[in-house]
Every structure is written in structure tokens, then in C-alpha cells.
Amino acid sequence: MEIHELKAFVGRHDNFEIRVIGHAGSRFYQVELEDVEGARKMLCRRGKPVLFRSLDDVYLELKRAGIHRAYLVQHVAHDEVIGREAHYAEPLASRMPLVF
């Protein structure tokens, strides 16, 4: 989903979730949108996923799109390595609400 498509989507819909995804061992963040049907779309620029260097950069881009809340999700490879199922969708276990 391109940034201009995100702005248009936000203007037409109100039931969606934005996730700011960080990966353990990486200093970059990606932004993902999940709609009510469960479809997930990564934020892209010219067809390539956008990588942000800091949360401040993420906040600025999302504010420009009219979004003021998201969830920070930290993916940790350790869960999969030891055979534990990752529970990224559980609100209190693995994600932190962000308000900006």
C-alpha cells in the first residue's frame, strides 16, 4: 500500500489497525495495516516496503496520513527457534499501544 493509498484508505474507513513492526536485532521499523477482513498490507513507496530508521520517522509519516494511534509489535526470532508459538495478536502480551 502506497502512502497516498493509505491516506485515502484512512479517509474512507475507520475500522483498521496500524502496526509498527520492529525486528529483534534490527534498528529499522516497518508499518503494516490490517483491515476488518484480516488483509494485511505493508506501507510501500514505489512498490518497495518502506523502512524507517526511528519511531519519530514513523510518527511523522503516519501523522501526515491522518493516523494518530498504532501498535508497536516487536518480532523476536527466539519464540520460533525454541518452538514457542508467537502471539503477536494478543493485545497485552506482545504489542504496545502508541499514541502520537
Short mmCIF file of C-alpha atoms in Angstrom, two decimals:
data_model
loop_
_atom_site.label_atom_id
_atom_site.label_comp_id
_atom_site.label_asym_id
_atom_site.label_seq_id
_atom_site.Cartn_x
_atom_site.Cartn_y
_atom_site.Cartn_z
CA MET A 1 0.00 0.00 0.00
CA GLU A 2 1.48 3.28 -1.14
CA ILE A 3 1.42 6.28 1.20
CA HIS A 4 -1.20 8.13 -0.88
CA GLU A 5 -3.35 4.95 -0.81
CA LEU A 6 -3.03 4.86 2.98
CA LYS A 7 -4.30 8.44 3.22
CA ALA A 8 -7.28 7.59 1.02
CA PHE A 9 -7.99 4.41 3.00
CA VAL A 10 -7.94 6.30 6.31
CA GLY A 11 -10.37 8.84 4.89
CA ARG A 12 -12.87 6.15 3.86
CA HIS A 13 -12.55 3.61 6.70
CA ASP A 14 -12.47 3.78 10.48
CA ASN A 15 -12.11 0.12 11.46
CA PHE A 16 -8.49 -0.89 10.87
CA GLU A 17 -5.30 -1.44 12.83
CA ILE A 18 -1.88 0.02 12.17
CA ARG A 19 1.16 -1.91 13.40
CA VAL A 20 4.69 -0.59 13.65
CA ILE A 21 6.85 -3.69 13.36
CA GLY A 22 10.34 -3.94 14.76
CA HIS A 23 12.52 -7.00 14.42
CA ALA A 24 14.95 -8.05 17.13
CA GLY A 25 18.49 -7.30 16.09
CA SER A 26 17.38 -4.67 13.57
CA ARG A 27 17.15 -0.94 14.03
CA PHE A 28 14.54 -0.47 11.31
CA TYR A 29 10.74 -0.35 11.51
CA GLN A 30 8.02 -1.25 9.02
CA VAL A 31 4.36 -0.21 9.02
CA GLU A 32 1.55 -2.67 8.39
CA LEU A 33 -2.18 -2.06 8.03
CA GLU A 34 -4.73 -4.78 8.83
CA ASP A 35 -8.33 -4.20 7.79
CA VAL A 36 -11.50 -5.77 9.22
CA GLU A 37 -11.33 -8.70 6.79
CA GLY A 38 -7.85 -9.57 8.08
CA ALA A 39 -6.00 -8.48 4.95
CA ARG A 40 -2.54 -7.15 5.75
CA LYS A 41 -0.73 -4.56 3.67
CA MET A 42 2.76 -3.18 4.17
CA LEU A 43 3.40 0.52 3.65
CA CYS A 44 5.35 0.89 0.40
CA ARG A 45 6.98 3.56 -1.68
CA ARG A 46 7.30 2.90 -5.41
CA GLY A 47 6.36 -0.73 -4.85
CA LYS A 48 9.04 -1.44 -2.23
CA PRO A 49 8.44 -1.74 1.55
CA VAL A 50 9.34 1.42 3.45
CA LEU A 51 11.92 1.03 6.21
CA PHE A 52 12.01 3.70 8.90
CA ARG A 53 15.16 4.37 10.94
CA SER A 54 13.36 5.60 14.06
CA LEU A 55 9.96 5.75 15.68
CA ASP A 56 9.98 9.52 15.20
CA ASP A 57 10.15 8.98 11.43
CA VAL A 58 7.21 6.56 11.68
CA TYR A 59 5.19 9.04 13.75
CA LEU A 60 5.74 11.85 11.23
CA GLU A 61 4.69 9.72 8.26
CA LEU A 62 1.61 8.36 10.00
CA LYS A 63 0.58 11.83 11.18
CA ARG A 64 0.75 13.03 7.58
CA ALA A 65 -1.65 10.23 6.67
CA GLY A 66 -4.07 11.27 9.43
CA ILE A 67 -3.26 8.43 11.83
CA HIS A 68 -2.61 9.15 15.50
CA ARG A 69 -2.65 5.66 17.05
CA ALA A 70 -0.85 2.42 16.28
CA TYR A 71 0.58 -0.65 17.96
CA LEU A 72 4.29 -1.36 18.32
CA VAL A 73 5.00 -5.03 17.69
CA GLN A 74 8.44 -6.47 18.35
CA HIS A 75 9.14 -9.68 16.45
CA VAL A 76 11.63 -11.85 18.27
CA ALA A 77 13.05 -14.84 16.44
CA HIS A 78 13.65 -16.55 19.77
CA ASP A 79 9.99 -17.61 20.04
CA GLU A 80 10.10 -19.58 16.81
CA VAL A 81 13.56 -21.01 17.49
CA ILE A 82 12.57 -22.62 20.78
CA GLY A 83 9.29 -23.92 19.39
CA ARG A 84 7.02 -21.49 21.19
CA GLU A 85 4.21 -20.09 19.10
CA ALA A 86 4.44 -16.33 18.68
CA HIS A 87 1.31 -14.47 19.81
CA TYR A 88 1.64 -11.08 18.15
CA ALA A 89 -2.11 -10.50 18.01
CA GLU A 90 -2.66 -10.76 21.78
CA PRO A 91 -3.03 -7.16 22.93
CA LEU A 92 -1.40 -7.39 26.34
CA ALA A 93 1.27 -9.97 25.59
CA SER A 94 3.27 -8.70 22.67
CA ARG A 95 2.26 -5.27 21.49
CA MET A 96 2.33 -1.80 22.95
CA PRO A 97 -0.13 0.96 22.06
CA LEU A 98 1.37 4.13 20.61
CA VAL A 99 -0.37 7.49 20.61
CA PHE A 100 1.22 10.42 18.77
#
